[in-house]
PDB file of C-alpha atoms in Angstrom:
ATOM      1  CA  MET A 575      -5.536  15.165  -5.991  1.00 80.00           C
ATOM      2  CA  ASP A 576      -2.792  16.508  -8.189  1.00 86.00           C
ATOM      3  CA  LEU A 577      -0.193  14.004  -9.338  1.00 91.00           C
ATOM      4  CA  PRO A 578       2.709  13.575  -9.366  1.00 95.00           C
ATOM      5  CA  ILE A 579       3.422  14.182  -5.697  1.00 95.00           C
ATOM      6  CA  GLU A 580       7.096  14.937  -5.158  1.00 95.00           C
ATOM      7  CA  THR A 581       9.542  15.176  -2.300  1.00 95.00           C
ATOM      8  CA  THR A 582      13.270  15.769  -2.550  1.00 94.00           C
ATOM      9  CA  ARG A 583      13.892  12.012  -2.802  1.00 96.00           C
ATOM     10  CA  LEU A 584      10.881  10.476  -4.479  1.00 97.00           C
ATOM     11  CA  ARG A 585       7.955  10.894  -6.782  1.00 97.00           C
ATOM     12  CA  LEU A 586       4.479   9.381  -6.380  1.00 97.00           C
ATOM     13  CA  THR A 587       2.601   8.798  -9.614  1.00 97.00           C
ATOM     14  CA  GLU A 588      -0.479   6.955 -10.735  1.00 96.00           C
ATOM     15  CA  LEU A 589       0.334   3.389 -11.759  1.00 97.00           C
ATOM     16  CA  THR A 590      -0.531   2.537 -15.368  1.00 96.00           C
ATOM     17  CA  LEU A 591      -0.155  -0.389 -17.737  1.00 95.00           C
ATOM     18  CA  THR A 592       3.238   0.979 -18.767  1.00 96.00           C
ATOM     19  CA  ASP A 593       4.364   0.038 -15.220  1.00 97.00           C
ATOM     20  CA  LEU A 594       3.088  -3.539 -15.478  1.00 95.00           C
ATOM     21  CA  ALA A 595       6.406  -5.278 -16.209  1.00 95.00           C
ATOM     22  CA  ASP A 596       8.242  -3.380 -13.457  1.00 96.00           C
ATOM     23  CA  TYR A 597       5.356  -4.000 -11.058  1.00 93.00           C
ATOM     24  CA  GLU A 598       5.382  -7.725 -11.814  1.00 91.00           C
ATOM     25  CA  ASN A 599       9.139  -7.807 -11.193  1.00 92.00           C
ATOM     26  CA  LEU A 600       8.604  -6.166  -7.809  1.00 93.00           C
ATOM     27  CA  ILE A 601       5.879  -8.548  -6.649  1.00 90.00           C
ATOM     28  CA  MET A 602       8.024 -11.539  -7.616  1.00 87.00           C
ATOM     29  CA  ILE A 603      10.731 -10.541  -5.106  1.00 89.00           C
ATOM     30  CA  PRO A 604      10.378 -13.103  -2.281  1.00 87.00           C
ATOM     31  CA  GLU A 605      10.319 -10.545   0.553  1.00 89.00           C
ATOM     32  CA  ILE A 606       7.528  -8.617  -1.181  1.00 87.00           C
ATOM     33  CA  SER A 607       5.680 -11.707  -2.368  1.00 84.00           C
ATOM     34  CA  VAL A 608       5.435 -13.215   1.119  1.00 81.00           C
ATOM     35  CA  GLY A 609       4.782  -9.933   2.927  1.00 73.00           C
ATOM     36  CA  ALA A 610       2.006  -8.837   0.568  1.00 72.00           C
ATOM     37  CA  GLY A 611       0.484 -12.287   0.044  1.00 73.00           C
ATOM     38  CA  PHE A 612       1.389 -12.614  -3.637  1.00 71.00           C
ATOM     39  CA  ASN A 613       3.013 -15.961  -2.801  1.00 68.00           C
ATOM     40  CA  LEU A 614      -0.496 -17.345  -2.188  1.00 69.00           C
ATOM     41  CA  VAL A 615      -1.193 -17.082  -5.930  1.00 73.00           C
ATOM     42  CA  SER A 616       0.647 -20.039  -7.460  1.00 71.00           C
ATOM     43  CA  ASN A 617      -0.619 -19.710 -11.024  1.00 69.00           C
ATOM     44  CA  PRO A 618       1.566 -17.236 -13.004  1.00 73.00           C
ATOM     45  CA  LYS A 619      -1.377 -16.206 -15.220  1.00 81.00           C
ATOM     46  CA  MET A 620      -3.485 -15.435 -12.173  1.00 79.00           C
ATOM     47  CA  LEU A 621      -0.637 -13.458 -10.611  1.00 80.00           C
ATOM     48  CA  GLY A 622      -0.325 -11.497 -13.861  1.00 82.00           C
ATOM     49  CA  ALA A 623      -4.051 -10.771 -13.761  1.00 85.00           C
ATOM     50  CA  VAL A 624      -3.770  -9.570 -10.152  1.00 87.00           C
ATOM     51  CA  ALA A 625      -0.879  -7.286 -11.114  1.00 89.00           C
ATOM     52  CA  ARG A 626      -2.789  -5.902 -14.111  1.00 92.00           C
ATOM     53  CA  ARG A 627      -5.850  -5.218 -11.969  1.00 91.00           C
ATOM     54  CA  GLN A 628      -3.773  -3.456  -9.322  1.00 93.00           C
ATOM     55  CA  VAL A 629      -1.860  -1.170 -11.701  1.00 95.00           C
ATOM     56  CA  THR A 630      -5.072  -0.101 -13.446  1.00 94.00           C
ATOM     57  CA  ALA A 631      -7.173   0.355 -10.289  1.00 94.00           C
ATOM     58  CA  PRO A 632      -7.950   3.848  -9.050  1.00 91.00           C
ATOM     59  CA  ASN A 633      -5.798   4.983  -6.125  1.00 94.00           C
ATOM     60  CA  SER A 634      -2.818   2.825  -7.089  1.00 96.00           C
ATOM     61  CA  PHE A 635       0.369   4.831  -6.746  1.00 97.00           C
ATOM     62  CA  GLY A 636       3.896   4.082  -7.852  1.00 98.00           C
ATOM     63  CA  ILE A 637       6.847   5.146  -5.726  1.00 98.00           C
ATOM     64  CA  ARG A 638       9.725   6.241  -7.938  1.00 98.00           C
ATOM     65  CA  VAL A 639      13.272   7.019  -6.954  1.00 97.00           C
ATOM     66  CA  LYS A 640      15.505   8.442  -9.688  1.00 94.00           C
ATOM     67  CA  GLY A 641      12.761   7.582 -12.187  1.00 94.00           C
ATOM     68  CA  ARG A 642      12.704   3.890 -11.237  1.00 97.00           C
ATOM     69  CA  LEU A 643       9.583   2.178  -9.844  1.00 98.00           C
ATOM     70  CA  VAL A 644      10.702   0.919  -6.423  1.00 98.00           C
ATOM     71  CA  GLY A 645       7.384   0.406  -4.664  1.00 97.00           C
ATOM     72  CA  ALA A 646       3.675   0.993  -4.534  1.00 97.00           C
ATOM     73  CA  ILE A 647       0.915   2.285  -2.304  1.00 97.00           C
ATOM     74  CA  LEU A 648      -2.543   0.878  -3.003  1.00 96.00           C
ATOM     75  CA  LEU A 649      -5.818   2.171  -1.588  1.00 95.00           C
ATOM     76  CA  HIS A 650      -8.878  -0.072  -1.819  1.00 92.00           C
ATOM     77  CA  GLU A 651     -12.448   0.754  -0.899  1.00 89.00           C
ATOM     78  CA  GLN A 652     -13.692  -1.167   2.079  1.00 85.00           C
ATOM     79  CA  VAL A 653     -17.047  -2.898   1.949  1.00 84.00           C
ATOM     80  CA  GLY A 654     -19.603  -1.105   4.095  1.00 78.00           C
ATOM     81  CA  PHE A 655     -22.350  -2.548   6.282  1.00 81.00           C
ATOM     82  CA  ASP A 656     -24.656  -2.367   3.257  1.00 85.00           C
ATOM     83  CA  TYR A 657     -22.208  -4.584   1.298  1.00 86.00           C
ATOM     84  CA  GLN A 658     -21.409  -1.672  -1.019  1.00 87.00           C
ATOM     85  CA  PRO A 659     -18.012  -0.016  -1.565  1.00 87.00           C
ATOM     86  CA  ASP A 660     -17.372   2.605   1.099  1.00 86.00           C
ATOM     87  CA  HIS A 661     -15.595   5.459  -0.703  1.00 86.00           C
ATOM     88  CA  ALA A 662     -14.803   7.308   2.544  1.00 89.00           C
ATOM     89  CA  ASN A 663     -13.000   4.451   4.304  1.00 92.00           C
ATOM     90  CA  LEU A 664     -10.102   2.844   2.497  1.00 95.00           C
ATOM     91  CA  GLU A 665      -7.783  -0.097   3.063  1.00 95.00           C
ATOM     92  CA  LEU A 666      -4.092   0.697   2.615  1.00 96.00           C
ATOM     93  CA  SER A 667      -1.419  -1.673   1.391  1.00 95.00           C
ATOM     94  CA  TYR A 668       2.121  -0.922   0.339  1.00 96.00           C
ATOM     95  CA  PHE A 669       5.427  -2.484  -0.516  1.00 95.00           C
ATOM     96  CA  LEU A 670       8.945  -1.361  -1.326  1.00 96.00           C
ATOM     97  CA  HIS A 671      11.916  -3.001  -3.040  1.00 96.00           C
ATOM     98  CA  PRO A 672      14.211  -4.407  -0.308  1.00 96.00           C
ATOM     99  CA  ASP A 673      17.154  -2.347  -1.635  1.00 97.00           C
ATOM    100  CA  TRP A 674      15.295   0.735  -0.350  1.00 97.00           C
ATOM    101  CA  TRP A 675      14.221  -0.601   3.052  1.00 96.00           C
ATOM    102  CA  HIS A 676      15.268   1.220   6.259  1.00 95.00           C
ATOM    103  CA  GLN A 677      15.923   4.527   4.477  1.00 96.00           C
ATOM    104  CA  GLY A 678      12.642   6.269   5.321  1.00 96.00           C
ATOM    105  CA  ILE A 679      11.366   6.075   1.728  1.00 97.00           C
ATOM    106  CA  MET A 680       8.037   4.436   2.555  1.00 97.00           C
ATOM    107  CA  SER A 681       7.398   6.719   5.548  1.00 97.00           C
ATOM    108  CA  GLU A 682       8.138   9.751   3.386  1.00 97.00           C
ATOM    109  CA  ALA A 683       5.864   8.555   0.581  1.00 97.00           C
ATOM    110  CA  LEU A 684       3.009   7.589   2.874  1.00 97.00           C
ATOM    111  CA  ILE A 685       3.132  10.812   4.913  1.00 97.00           C
ATOM    112  CA  LYS A 686       3.125  12.917   1.747  1.00 96.00           C
ATOM    113  CA  LEU A 687       0.219  10.932   0.270  1.00 96.00           C
ATOM    114  CA  ILE A 688      -1.754  11.290   3.518  1.00 96.00           C
ATOM    115  CA  GLU A 689      -1.210  15.065   3.413  1.00 94.00           C
ATOM    116  CA  GLU A 690      -2.754  15.143  -0.063  1.00 94.00           C
ATOM    117  CA  LEU A 691      -5.630  12.835   0.895  1.00 93.00           C
ATOM    118  CA  THR A 692      -6.369  14.925   3.990  1.00 94.00           C
ATOM    119  CA  ALA A 693      -6.497  18.111   1.909  1.00 91.00           C
ATOM    120  CA  SER A 694      -8.984  16.522  -0.499  1.00 86.00           C
ATOM    121  CA  LYS A 695     -11.456  15.954   2.380  1.00 87.00           C
ATOM    122  CA  THR A 696     -13.067  12.966   0.628  1.00 88.00           C
ATOM    123  CA  ILE A 697     -11.590  10.165   2.737  1.00 92.00           C
ATOM    124  CA  LYS A 698     -12.539   9.645   6.362  1.00 94.00           C
ATOM    125  CA  THR A 699     -10.199   6.823   7.423  1.00 95.00           C
ATOM    126  CA  LEU A 700      -7.367   4.646   6.212  1.00 97.00           C
ATOM    127  CA  ASN A 701      -6.956   1.135   7.613  1.00 96.00           C
ATOM    128  CA  ALA A 702      -3.908  -1.091   7.319  1.00 96.00           C
ATOM    129  CA  GLU A 703      -3.008  -4.637   8.334  1.00 94.00           C
ATOM    130  CA  VAL A 704       0.536  -5.683   9.134  1.00 93.00           C
ATOM    131  CA  PHE A 705       2.004  -8.923  10.426  1.00 91.00           C
ATOM    132  CA  SER A 706       2.873  -8.533  14.102  1.00 93.00           C
ATOM    133  CA  SER A 707       6.447  -9.603  13.423  1.00 92.00           C
ATOM    134  CA  ASN A 708       6.993  -6.817  10.832  1.00 92.00           C
ATOM    135  CA  GLN A 709       8.489  -4.161  13.104  1.00 95.00           C
ATOM    136  CA  ALA A 710       9.597  -1.935  10.223  1.00 94.00           C
ATOM    137  CA  SER A 711       6.125  -1.738   8.707  1.00 95.00           C
ATOM    138  CA  LYS A 712       4.556  -1.083  12.097  1.00 96.00           C
ATOM    139  CA  GLY A 713       7.063   1.761  12.491  1.00 96.00           C
ATOM    140  CA  VAL A 714       6.047   3.213   9.110  1.00 97.00           C
ATOM    141  CA  LEU A 715       2.397   3.251  10.149  1.00 98.00           C
ATOM    142  CA  LYS A 716       3.159   4.826  13.518  1.00 97.00           C
ATOM    143  CA  LYS A 717       5.274   7.569  11.859  1.00 97.00           C
ATOM    144  CA  ALA A 718       2.346   8.259   9.531  1.00 97.00           C
ATOM    145  CA  GLY A 719      -0.014   8.765  12.484  1.00 97.00           C
ATOM    146  CA  PHE A 720      -1.824   5.426  12.498  1.00 98.00           C
ATOM    147  CA  GLN A 721      -3.195   4.052  15.759  1.00 98.00           C
ATOM    148  CA  LYS A 722      -3.387   0.376  16.674  1.00 97.00           C
ATOM    149  CA  LYS A 723      -7.015  -0.814  16.672  1.00 97.00           C
ATOM    150  CA  THR A 724      -6.870  -4.574  17.245  1.00 96.00           C
ATOM    151  CA  THR A 725      -4.927  -7.782  16.738  1.00 96.00           C
ATOM    152  CA  LEU A 726      -6.189 -10.867  14.925  1.00 94.00           C
ATOM    153  CA  ILE A 727      -5.027 -14.094  13.341  1.00 94.00           C
ATOM    154  CA  ASP A 728      -4.935 -14.022   9.535  1.00 86.00           C
ATOM    155  CA  PRO A 729      -7.051 -17.020   8.488  1.00 86.00           C
ATOM    156  CA  LEU A 730      -5.090 -17.636   5.273  1.00 78.00           C
ATOM    157  CA  VAL A 731      -1.625 -17.927   6.796  1.00 79.00           C
ATOM    158  CA  SER A 732      -2.421 -18.436  10.515  1.00 86.00           C
ATOM    159  CA  LYS A 733      -0.163 -15.537  11.524  1.00 86.00           C
ATOM    160  CA  GLU A 734      -0.930 -12.706  13.919  1.00 93.00           C
ATOM    161  CA  LYS A 735      -1.734  -9.339  12.341  1.00 93.00           C
ATOM    162  CA  VAL A 736      -2.237  -5.892  13.796  1.00 96.00           C
ATOM    163  CA  ILE A 737      -4.926  -3.602  12.385  1.00 96.00           C
ATOM    164  CA  TYR A 738      -4.066   0.112  12.336  1.00 98.00           C
ATOM    165  CA  GLN A 739      -6.267   3.083  11.523  1.00 97.00           C
ATOM    166  CA  ARG A 740      -5.658   6.720  10.645  1.00 97.00           C
ATOM    167  CA  ALA A 741      -8.463   9.299  10.687  1.00 96.00           C
ATOM    168  CA  LEU A 742      -8.153  11.942   7.959  1.00 94.00           C
ATOM    169  CA  ARG A 743     -11.126  14.101   8.940  1.00 84.00           C
TER     170      ARG A 743
END
């Protein structure tokens, strides 16, 4: 996949260690922290280690508007039935600075990324979990062509989640 990926409003780039401070600032925002589960990590050093691991992981993308990091899309390999990473089926997570919510930024970024992933023909499915109460995030996934698969209770926070899936090939 060729990066950066650009639209008229945003730019998707690979996250790197140069983004670490901005990334840490984003995940400390309460709305992002709670929604993405960062609030479950109470030790600041551990949270820093999580942030470092995420910005250096493959398939970690920064969403930039006017050159500023305003969000991220992260793709993680699922664990297959053989307990090995499944490179064809990925778990999707994402977050966006609240100042940019309800403007179509995340939908635009995700749709453009999915176009690129589909063209690469290496990924079979994307899966995403969202809290049932998060109507905006469910709307993003629906706009990006995801289908609802099931509903479950998240064992860590005892809240209902919906699992969505998008086939890419």
